[in-house]
PDB file of C-alpha atoms in Angstrom:
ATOM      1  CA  UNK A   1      19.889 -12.454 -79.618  1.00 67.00           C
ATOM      2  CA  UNK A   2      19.456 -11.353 -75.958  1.00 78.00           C
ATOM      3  CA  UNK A   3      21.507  -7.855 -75.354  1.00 92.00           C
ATOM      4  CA  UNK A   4      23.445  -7.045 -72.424  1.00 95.00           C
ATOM      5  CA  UNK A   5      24.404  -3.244 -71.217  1.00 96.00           C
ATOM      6  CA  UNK A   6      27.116  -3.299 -69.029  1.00 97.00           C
ATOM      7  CA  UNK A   7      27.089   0.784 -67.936  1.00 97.00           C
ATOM      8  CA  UNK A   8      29.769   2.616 -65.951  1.00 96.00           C
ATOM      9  CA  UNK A   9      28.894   5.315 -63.402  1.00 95.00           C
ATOM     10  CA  UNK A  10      26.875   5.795 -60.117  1.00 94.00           C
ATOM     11  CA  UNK A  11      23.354   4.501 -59.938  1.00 96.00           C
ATOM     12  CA  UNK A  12      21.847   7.793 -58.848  1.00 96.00           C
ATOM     13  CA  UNK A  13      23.060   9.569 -61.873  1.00 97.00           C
ATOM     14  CA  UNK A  14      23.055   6.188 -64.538  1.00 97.00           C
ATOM     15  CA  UNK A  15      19.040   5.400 -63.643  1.00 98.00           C
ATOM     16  CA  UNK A  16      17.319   8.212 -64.375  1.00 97.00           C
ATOM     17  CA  UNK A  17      18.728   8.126 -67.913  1.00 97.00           C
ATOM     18  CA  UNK A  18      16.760   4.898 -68.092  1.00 97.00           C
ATOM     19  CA  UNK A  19      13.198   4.502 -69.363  1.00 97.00           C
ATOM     20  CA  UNK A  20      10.286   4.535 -67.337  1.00 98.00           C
ATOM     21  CA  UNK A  21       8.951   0.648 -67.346  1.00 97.00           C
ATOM     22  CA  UNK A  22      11.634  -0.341 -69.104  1.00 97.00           C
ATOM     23  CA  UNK A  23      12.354  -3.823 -66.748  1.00 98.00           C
ATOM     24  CA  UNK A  24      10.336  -6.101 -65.310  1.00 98.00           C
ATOM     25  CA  UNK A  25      12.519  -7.619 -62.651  1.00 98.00           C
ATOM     26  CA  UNK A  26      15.171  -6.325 -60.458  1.00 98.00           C
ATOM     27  CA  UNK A  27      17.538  -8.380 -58.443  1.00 98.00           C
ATOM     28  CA  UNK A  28      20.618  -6.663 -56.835  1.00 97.00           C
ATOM     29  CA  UNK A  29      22.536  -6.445 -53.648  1.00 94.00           C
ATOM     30  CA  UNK A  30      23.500  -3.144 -51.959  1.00 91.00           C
ATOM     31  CA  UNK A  31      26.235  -1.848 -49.937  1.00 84.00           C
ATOM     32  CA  UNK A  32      25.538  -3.059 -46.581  1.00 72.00           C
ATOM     33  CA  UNK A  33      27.236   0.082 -44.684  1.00 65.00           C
ATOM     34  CA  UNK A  34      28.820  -2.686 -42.290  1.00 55.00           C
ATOM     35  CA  UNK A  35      32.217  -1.264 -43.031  1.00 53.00           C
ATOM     36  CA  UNK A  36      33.099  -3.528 -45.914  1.00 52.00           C
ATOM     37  CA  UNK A  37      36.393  -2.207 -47.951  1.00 52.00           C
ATOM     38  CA  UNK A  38      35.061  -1.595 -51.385  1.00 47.00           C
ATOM     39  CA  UNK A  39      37.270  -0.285 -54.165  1.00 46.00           C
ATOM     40  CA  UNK A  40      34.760   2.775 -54.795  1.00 49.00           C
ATOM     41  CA  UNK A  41      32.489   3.395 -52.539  1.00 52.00           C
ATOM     42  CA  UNK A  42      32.614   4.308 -48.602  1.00 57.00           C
ATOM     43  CA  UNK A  43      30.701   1.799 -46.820  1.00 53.00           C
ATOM     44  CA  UNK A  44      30.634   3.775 -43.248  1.00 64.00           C
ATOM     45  CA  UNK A  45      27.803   6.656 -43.775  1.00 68.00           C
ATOM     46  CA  UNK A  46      25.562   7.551 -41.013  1.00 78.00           C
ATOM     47  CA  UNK A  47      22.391   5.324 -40.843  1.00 82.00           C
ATOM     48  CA  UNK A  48      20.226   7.826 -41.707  1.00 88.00           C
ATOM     49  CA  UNK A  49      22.201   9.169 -44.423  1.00 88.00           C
ATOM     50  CA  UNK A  50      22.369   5.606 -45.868  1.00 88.00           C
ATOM     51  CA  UNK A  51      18.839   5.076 -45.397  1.00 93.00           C
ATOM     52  CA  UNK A  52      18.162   8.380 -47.409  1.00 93.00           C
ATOM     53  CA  UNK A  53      20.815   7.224 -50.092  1.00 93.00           C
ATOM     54  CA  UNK A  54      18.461   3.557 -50.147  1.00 94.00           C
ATOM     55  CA  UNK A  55      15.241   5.633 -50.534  1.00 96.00           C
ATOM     56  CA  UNK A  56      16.761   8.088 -53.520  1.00 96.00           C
ATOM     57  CA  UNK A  57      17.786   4.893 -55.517  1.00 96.00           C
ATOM     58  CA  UNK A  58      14.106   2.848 -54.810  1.00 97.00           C
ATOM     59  CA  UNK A  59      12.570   5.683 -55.959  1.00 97.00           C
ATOM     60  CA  UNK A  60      14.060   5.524 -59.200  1.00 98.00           C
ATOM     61  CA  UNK A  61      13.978   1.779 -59.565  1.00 98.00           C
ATOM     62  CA  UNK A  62      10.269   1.682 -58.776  1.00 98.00           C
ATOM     63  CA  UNK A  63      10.165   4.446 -62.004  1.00 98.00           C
ATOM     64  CA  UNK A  64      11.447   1.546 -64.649  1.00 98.00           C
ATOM     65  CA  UNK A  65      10.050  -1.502 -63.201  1.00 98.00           C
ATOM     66  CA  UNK A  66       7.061  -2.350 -64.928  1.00 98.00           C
ATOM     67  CA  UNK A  67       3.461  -2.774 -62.972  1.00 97.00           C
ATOM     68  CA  UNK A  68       3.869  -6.537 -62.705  1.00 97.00           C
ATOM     69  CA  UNK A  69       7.288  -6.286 -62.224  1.00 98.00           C
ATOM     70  CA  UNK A  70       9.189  -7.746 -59.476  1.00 98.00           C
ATOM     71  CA  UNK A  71      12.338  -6.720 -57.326  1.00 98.00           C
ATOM     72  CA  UNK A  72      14.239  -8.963 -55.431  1.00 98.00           C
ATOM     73  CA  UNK A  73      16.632  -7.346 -52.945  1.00 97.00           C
ATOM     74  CA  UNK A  74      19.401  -9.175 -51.079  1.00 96.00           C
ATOM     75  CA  UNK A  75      20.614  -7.766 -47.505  1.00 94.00           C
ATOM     76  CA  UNK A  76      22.993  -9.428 -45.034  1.00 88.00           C
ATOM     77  CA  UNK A  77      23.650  -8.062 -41.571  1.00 83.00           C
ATOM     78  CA  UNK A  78      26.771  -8.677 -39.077  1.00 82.00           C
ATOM     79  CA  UNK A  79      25.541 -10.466 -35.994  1.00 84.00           C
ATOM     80  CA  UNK A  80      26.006  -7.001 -34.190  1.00 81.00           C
ATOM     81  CA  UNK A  81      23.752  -5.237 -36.075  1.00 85.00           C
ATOM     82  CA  UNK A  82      20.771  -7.678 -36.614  1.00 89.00           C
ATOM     83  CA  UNK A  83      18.080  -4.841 -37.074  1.00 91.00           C
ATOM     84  CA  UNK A  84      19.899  -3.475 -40.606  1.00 90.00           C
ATOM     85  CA  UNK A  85      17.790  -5.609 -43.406  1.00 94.00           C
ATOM     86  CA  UNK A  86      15.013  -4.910 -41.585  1.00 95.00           C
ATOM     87  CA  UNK A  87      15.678  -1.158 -41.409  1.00 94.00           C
ATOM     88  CA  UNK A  88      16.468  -1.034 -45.081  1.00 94.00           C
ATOM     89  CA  UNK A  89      12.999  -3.225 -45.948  1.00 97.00           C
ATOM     90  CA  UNK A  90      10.902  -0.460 -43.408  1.00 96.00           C
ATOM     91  CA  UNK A  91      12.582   2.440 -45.100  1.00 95.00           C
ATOM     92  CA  UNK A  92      12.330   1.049 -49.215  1.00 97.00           C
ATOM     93  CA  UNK A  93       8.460   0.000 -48.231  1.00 97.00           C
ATOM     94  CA  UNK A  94       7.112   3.592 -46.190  1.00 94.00           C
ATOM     95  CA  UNK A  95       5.946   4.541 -49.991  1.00 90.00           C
ATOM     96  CA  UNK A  96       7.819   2.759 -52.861  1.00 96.00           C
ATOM     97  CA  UNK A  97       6.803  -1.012 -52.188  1.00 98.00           C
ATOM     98  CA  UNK A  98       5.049  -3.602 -50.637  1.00 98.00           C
ATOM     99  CA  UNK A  99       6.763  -6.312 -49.250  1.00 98.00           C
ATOM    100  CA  UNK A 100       5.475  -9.498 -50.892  1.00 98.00           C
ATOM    101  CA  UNK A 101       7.197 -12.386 -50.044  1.00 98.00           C
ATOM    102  CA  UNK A 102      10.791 -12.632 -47.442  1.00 98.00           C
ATOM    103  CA  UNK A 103      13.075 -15.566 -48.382  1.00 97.00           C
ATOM    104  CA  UNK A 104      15.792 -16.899 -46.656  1.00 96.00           C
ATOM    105  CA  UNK A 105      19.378 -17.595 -48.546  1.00 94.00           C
ATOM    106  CA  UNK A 106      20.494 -20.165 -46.499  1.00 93.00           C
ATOM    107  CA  UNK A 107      24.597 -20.486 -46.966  1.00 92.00           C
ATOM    108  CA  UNK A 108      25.289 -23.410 -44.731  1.00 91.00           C
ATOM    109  CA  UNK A 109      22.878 -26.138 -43.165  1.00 91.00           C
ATOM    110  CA  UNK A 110      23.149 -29.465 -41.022  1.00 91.00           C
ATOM    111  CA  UNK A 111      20.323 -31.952 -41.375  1.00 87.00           C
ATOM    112  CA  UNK A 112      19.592 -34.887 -40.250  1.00 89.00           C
ATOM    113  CA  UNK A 113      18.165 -37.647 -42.444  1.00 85.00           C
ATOM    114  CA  UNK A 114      15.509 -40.357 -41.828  1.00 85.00           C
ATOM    115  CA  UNK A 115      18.064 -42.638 -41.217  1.00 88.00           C
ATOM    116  CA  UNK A 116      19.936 -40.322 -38.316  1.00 90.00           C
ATOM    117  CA  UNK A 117      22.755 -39.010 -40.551  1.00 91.00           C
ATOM    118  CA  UNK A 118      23.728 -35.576 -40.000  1.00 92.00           C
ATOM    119  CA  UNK A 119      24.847 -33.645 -43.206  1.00 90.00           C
ATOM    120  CA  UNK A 120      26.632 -30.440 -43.149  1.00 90.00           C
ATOM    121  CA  UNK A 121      26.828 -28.780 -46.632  1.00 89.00           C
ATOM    122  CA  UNK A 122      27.810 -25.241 -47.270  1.00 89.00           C
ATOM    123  CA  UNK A 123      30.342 -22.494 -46.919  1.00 81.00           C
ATOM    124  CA  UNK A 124      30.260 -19.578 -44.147  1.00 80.00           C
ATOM    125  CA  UNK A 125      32.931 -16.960 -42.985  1.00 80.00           C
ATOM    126  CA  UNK A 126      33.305 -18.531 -38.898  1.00 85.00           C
ATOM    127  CA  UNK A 127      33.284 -15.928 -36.117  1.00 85.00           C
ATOM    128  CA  UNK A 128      35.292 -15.923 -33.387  1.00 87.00           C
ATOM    129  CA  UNK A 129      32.558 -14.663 -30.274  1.00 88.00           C
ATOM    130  CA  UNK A 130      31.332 -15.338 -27.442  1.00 90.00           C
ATOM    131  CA  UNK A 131      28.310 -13.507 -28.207  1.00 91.00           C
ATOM    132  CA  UNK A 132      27.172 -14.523 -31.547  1.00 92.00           C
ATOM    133  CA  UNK A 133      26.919 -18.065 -33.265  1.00 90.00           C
ATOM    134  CA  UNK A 134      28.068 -18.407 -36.918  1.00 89.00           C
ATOM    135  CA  UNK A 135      25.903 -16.116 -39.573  1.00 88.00           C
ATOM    136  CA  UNK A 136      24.858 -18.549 -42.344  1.00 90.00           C
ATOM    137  CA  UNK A 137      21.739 -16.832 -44.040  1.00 92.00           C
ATOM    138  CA  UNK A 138      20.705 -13.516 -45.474  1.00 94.00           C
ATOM    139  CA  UNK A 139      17.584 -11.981 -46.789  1.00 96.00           C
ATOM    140  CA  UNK A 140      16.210 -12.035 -50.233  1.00 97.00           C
ATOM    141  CA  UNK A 141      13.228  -9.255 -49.804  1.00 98.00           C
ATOM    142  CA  UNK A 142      10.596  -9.651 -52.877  1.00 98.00           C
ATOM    143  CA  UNK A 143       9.075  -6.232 -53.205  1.00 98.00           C
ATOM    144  CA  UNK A 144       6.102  -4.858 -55.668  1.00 98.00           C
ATOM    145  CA  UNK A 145       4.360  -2.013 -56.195  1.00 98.00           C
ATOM    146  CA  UNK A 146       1.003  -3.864 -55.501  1.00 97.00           C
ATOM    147  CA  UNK A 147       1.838  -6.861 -53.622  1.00 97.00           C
ATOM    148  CA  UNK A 148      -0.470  -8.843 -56.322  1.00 97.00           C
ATOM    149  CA  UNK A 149       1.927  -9.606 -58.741  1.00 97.00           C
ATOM    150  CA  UNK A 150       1.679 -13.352 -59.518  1.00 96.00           C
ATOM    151  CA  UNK A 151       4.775 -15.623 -59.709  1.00 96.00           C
ATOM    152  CA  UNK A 152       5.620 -19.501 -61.260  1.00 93.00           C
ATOM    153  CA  UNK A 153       6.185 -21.174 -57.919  1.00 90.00           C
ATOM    154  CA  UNK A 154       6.649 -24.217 -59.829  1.00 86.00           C
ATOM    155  CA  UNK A 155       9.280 -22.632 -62.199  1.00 84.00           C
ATOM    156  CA  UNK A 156      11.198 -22.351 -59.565  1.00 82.00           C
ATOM    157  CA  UNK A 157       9.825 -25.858 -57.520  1.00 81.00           C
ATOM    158  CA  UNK A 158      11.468 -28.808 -56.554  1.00 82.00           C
ATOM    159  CA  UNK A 159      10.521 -32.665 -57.103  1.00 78.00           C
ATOM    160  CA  UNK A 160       8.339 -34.133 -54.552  1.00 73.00           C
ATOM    161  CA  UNK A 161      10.475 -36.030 -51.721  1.00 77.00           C
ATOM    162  CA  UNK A 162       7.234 -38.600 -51.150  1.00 77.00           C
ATOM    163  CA  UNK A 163       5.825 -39.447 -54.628  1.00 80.00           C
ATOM    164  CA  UNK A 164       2.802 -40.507 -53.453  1.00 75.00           C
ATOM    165  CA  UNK A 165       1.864 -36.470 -52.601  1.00 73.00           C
ATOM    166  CA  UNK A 166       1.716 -36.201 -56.609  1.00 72.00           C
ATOM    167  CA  UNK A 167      -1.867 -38.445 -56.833  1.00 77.00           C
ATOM    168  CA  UNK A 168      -2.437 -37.610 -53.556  1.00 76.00           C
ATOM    169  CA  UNK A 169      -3.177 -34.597 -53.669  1.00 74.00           C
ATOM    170  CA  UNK A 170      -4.932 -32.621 -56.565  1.00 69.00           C
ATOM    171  CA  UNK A 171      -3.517 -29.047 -57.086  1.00 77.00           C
ATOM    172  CA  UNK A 172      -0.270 -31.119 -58.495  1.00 74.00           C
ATOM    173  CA  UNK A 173      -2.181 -31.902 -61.611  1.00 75.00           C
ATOM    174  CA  UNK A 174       0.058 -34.985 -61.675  1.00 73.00           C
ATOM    175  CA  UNK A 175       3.459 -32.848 -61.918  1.00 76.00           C
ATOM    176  CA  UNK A 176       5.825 -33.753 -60.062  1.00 69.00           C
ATOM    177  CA  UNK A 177       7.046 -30.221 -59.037  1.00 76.00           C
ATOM    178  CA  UNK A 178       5.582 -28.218 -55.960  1.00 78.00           C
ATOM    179  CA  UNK A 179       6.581 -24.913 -54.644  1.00 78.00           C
ATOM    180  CA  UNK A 180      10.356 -24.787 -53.098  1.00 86.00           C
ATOM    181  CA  UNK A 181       9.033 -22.216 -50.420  1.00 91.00           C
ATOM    182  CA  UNK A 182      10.873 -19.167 -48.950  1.00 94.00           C
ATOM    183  CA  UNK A 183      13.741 -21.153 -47.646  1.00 94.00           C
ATOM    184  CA  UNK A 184      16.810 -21.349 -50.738  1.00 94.00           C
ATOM    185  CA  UNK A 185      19.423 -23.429 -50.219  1.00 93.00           C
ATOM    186  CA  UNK A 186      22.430 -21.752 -52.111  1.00 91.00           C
ATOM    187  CA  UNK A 187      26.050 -22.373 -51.604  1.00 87.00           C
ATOM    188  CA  UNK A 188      28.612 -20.424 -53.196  1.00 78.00           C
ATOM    189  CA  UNK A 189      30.757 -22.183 -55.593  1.00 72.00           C
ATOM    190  CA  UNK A 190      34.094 -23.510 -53.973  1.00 60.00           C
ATOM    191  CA  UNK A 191      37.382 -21.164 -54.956  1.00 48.00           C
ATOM    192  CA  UNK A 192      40.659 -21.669 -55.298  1.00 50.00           C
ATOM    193  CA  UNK A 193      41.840 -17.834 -55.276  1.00 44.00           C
ATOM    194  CA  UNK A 194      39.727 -15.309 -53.948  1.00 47.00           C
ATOM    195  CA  UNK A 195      41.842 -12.668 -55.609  1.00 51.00           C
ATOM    196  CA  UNK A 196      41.521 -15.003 -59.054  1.00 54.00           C
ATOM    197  CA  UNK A 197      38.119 -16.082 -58.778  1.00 49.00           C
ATOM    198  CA  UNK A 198      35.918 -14.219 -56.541  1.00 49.00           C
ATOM    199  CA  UNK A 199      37.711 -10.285 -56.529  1.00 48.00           C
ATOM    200  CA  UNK A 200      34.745  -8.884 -54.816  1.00 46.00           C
ATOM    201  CA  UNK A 201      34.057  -8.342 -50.849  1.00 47.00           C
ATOM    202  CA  UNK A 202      30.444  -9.382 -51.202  1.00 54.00           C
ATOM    203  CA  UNK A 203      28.633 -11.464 -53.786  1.00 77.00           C
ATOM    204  CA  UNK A 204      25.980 -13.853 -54.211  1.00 86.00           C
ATOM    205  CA  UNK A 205      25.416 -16.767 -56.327  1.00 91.00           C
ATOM    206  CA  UNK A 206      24.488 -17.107 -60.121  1.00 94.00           C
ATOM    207  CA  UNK A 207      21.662 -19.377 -58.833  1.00 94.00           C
ATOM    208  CA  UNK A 208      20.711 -17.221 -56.048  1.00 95.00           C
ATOM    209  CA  UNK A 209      19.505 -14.753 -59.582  1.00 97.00           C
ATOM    210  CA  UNK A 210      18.663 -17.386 -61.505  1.00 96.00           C
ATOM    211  CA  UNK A 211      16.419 -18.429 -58.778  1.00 95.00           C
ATOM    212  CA  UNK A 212      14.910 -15.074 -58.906  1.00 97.00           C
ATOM    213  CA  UNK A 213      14.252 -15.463 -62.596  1.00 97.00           C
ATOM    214  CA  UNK A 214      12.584 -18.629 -62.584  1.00 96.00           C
ATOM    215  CA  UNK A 215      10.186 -17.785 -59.986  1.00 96.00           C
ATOM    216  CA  UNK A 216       9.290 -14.024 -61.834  1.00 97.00           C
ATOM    217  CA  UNK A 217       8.144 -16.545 -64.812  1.00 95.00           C
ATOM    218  CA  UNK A 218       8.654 -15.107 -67.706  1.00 95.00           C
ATOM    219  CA  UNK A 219      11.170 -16.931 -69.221  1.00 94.00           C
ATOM    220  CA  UNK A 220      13.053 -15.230 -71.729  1.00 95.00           C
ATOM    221  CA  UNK A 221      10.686 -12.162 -72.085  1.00 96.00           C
ATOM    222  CA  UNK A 222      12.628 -11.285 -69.056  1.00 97.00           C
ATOM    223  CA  UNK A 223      13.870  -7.995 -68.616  1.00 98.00           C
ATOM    224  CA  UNK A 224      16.104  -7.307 -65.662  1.00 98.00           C
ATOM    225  CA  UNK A 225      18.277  -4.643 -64.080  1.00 98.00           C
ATOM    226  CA  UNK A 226      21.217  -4.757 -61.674  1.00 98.00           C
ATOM    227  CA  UNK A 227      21.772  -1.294 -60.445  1.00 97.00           C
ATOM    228  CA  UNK A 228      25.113  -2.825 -57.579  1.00 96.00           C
ATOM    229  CA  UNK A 229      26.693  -5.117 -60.645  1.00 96.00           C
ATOM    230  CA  UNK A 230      29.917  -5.755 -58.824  1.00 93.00           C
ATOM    231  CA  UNK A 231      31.645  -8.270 -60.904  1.00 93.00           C
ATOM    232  CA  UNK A 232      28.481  -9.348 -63.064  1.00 94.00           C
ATOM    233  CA  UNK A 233      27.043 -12.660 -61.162  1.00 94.00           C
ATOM    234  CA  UNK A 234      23.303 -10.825 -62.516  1.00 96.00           C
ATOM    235  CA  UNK A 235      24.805 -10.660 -65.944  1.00 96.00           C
ATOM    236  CA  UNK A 236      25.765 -14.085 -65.884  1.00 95.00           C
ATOM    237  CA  UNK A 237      22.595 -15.150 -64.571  1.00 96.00           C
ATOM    238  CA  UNK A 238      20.837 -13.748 -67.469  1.00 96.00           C
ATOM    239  CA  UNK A 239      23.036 -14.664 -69.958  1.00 95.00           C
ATOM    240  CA  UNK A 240      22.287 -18.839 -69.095  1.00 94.00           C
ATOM    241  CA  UNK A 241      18.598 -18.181 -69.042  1.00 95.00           C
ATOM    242  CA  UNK A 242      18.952 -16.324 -71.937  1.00 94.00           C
ATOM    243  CA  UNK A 243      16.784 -13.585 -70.837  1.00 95.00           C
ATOM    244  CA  UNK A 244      15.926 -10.864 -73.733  1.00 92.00           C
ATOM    245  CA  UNK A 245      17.562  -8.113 -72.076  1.00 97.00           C
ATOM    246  CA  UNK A 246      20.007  -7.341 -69.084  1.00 97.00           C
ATOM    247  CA  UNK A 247      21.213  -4.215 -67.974  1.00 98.00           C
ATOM    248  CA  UNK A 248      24.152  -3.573 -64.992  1.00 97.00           C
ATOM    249  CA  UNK A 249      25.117  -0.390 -63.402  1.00 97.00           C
ATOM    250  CA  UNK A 250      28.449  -0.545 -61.824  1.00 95.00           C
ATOM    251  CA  UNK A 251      30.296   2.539 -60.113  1.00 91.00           C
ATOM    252  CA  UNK A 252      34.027   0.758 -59.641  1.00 91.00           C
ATOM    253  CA  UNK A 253      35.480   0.472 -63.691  1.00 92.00           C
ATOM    254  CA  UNK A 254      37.845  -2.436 -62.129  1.00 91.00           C
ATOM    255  CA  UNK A 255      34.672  -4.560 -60.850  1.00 91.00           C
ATOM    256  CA  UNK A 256      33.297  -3.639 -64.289  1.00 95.00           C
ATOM    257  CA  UNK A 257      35.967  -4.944 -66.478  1.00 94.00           C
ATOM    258  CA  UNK A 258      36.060  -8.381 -64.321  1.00 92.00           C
ATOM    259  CA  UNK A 259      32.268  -8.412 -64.959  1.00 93.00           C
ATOM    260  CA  UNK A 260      33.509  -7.709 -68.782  1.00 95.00           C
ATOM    261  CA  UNK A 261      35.846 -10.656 -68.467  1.00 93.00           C
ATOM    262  CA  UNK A 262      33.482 -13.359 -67.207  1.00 91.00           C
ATOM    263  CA  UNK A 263      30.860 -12.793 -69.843  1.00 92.00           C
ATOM    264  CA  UNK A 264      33.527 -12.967 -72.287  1.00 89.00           C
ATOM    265  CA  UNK A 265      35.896 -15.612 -70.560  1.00 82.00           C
ATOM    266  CA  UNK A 266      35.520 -19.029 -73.212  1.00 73.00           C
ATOM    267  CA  UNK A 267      33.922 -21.353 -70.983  1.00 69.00           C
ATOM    268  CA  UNK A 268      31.013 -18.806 -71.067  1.00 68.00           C
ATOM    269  CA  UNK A 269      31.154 -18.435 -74.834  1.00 57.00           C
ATOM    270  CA  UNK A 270      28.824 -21.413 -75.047  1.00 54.00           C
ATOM    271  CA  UNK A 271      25.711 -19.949 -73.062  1.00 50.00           C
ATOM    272  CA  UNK A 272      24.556 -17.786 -76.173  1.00 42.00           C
TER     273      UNK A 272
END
């Protein structure tokens, strides 16, 4: 049976108590210091001091993640402060990481079909400037110690739109799969009750990890750590895949016991 550690406290003091190489994937979202009103923790340090704080917890998660081990960090920014992922990537990467591969989470998209159809599909918050357009992506940052650390594009592919590409062209070895590329398409799930269903200022999507896991490629041999739980989306995540072992850090004990809740709510029974 997979096993799933659900652990209470602050990062800096809950990871070192960890073993060294003791995951192989990381995927986790950090305070963004933009200011967002979290239960627990005061999202309005000085840059530098949050930068410091960013470093103090890479260091240790570049300790328990394995040699060909990947971490996938997610960072927003508010249209007024577009340099901040970028900051963050510059300050985990001076001498923890290498920066691998940069996705994009794309929230909301219009497109326009063959046939001259626009389709809008998505959710994003709307701002109200005359400065900034809408914000509809973030960053997924894949980081490794090496920057050689292979990945399953296909495992986390997508079907060929033109069919013919599959004989056409040989590297498909007649699968009709290729690589989905650094551009993810993930919408949140539609709620009825933020308060209910979503009790949590900033979250991403179950896919948006199981994405993450797919494309690491090892399947249920997977070993991953969520140091910024929040209310357990990671844990969730691992729990469909089935994953052989998940651990989640989580400073706020009310965010915790909703994380609790949702692995243990009945509709989620069935993913053992």
């Amino acid at each position: 049976m997979p096993t799933t550690s659900l652990l209470h406290g602050d990062c800096l003091k809950v990871l070192p108590t960890l073993d060294v190489a003791s995951h192989d994937l990381v995927v986790t979202s950090p305070p963004y210091n933009l200011g967002i009103n979290y239960r627990s923790f005061d999202d309005t340090a000085s840059r530098s001091d949050f930068l410091d704080w960013c470093r103090a917890w890479s260091a240790e998660i570049k300790r328990l993640l394995t040699d060909d081990g990947s971490f996938f960090l997610n960072v927003g920014a508010a249209p007024s402060n577009p340099l901040f992922p970028h900051q963050v990537l510059l300050a985990l990467t001076e001498e923890f990481f290498v920066l691998q591969n940069t996705f994009h989470w794309i929230k909301s998209i219009t497109i326009e079909t063959r046939k001259g159809e626009q389709i809008s599909a998505g959710h994003f918050k709307p701002i109200n400037s005359k400065r900034y357009v809408n914000d509809c992506h973030e960053y997924v940052f894949h980081l490794t110690k090496t920057g050689n650390v292979p990945l399953d594009r296909r495992g986390a592919g997508v079907p060929y739109q033109d069919k013919s590409n599959i004989a056409r062209w040989g590297h498909t070895g007649g699968v009709d799969k290729r690589c989905r590329g650094n551009t993810w398409f993930i919408p949140y799930d539609t709620i009825k009750s933020r308060d209910k269903d979503r009790p949590h200022p900033a979250t991403f999507p179950i896919g948006l990890v199981e994405q993450c896991i797919h494309l690491h490629g090892k399947g249920r041999d997977t070993r991953l750590l969520d140091p910024f739980l929040g209310i357990g989306t990671s844990a969730l995540a691992a729990k469909r895949q089935k994953i052989a072992h998940f651990t989640g850090i989580e400073l706020d004990d009310h965010y915790l016991t909703v994380a609790r809740e949702r692995l243990e709510a009945p509709e989620n029974q069935e993913l053992f």
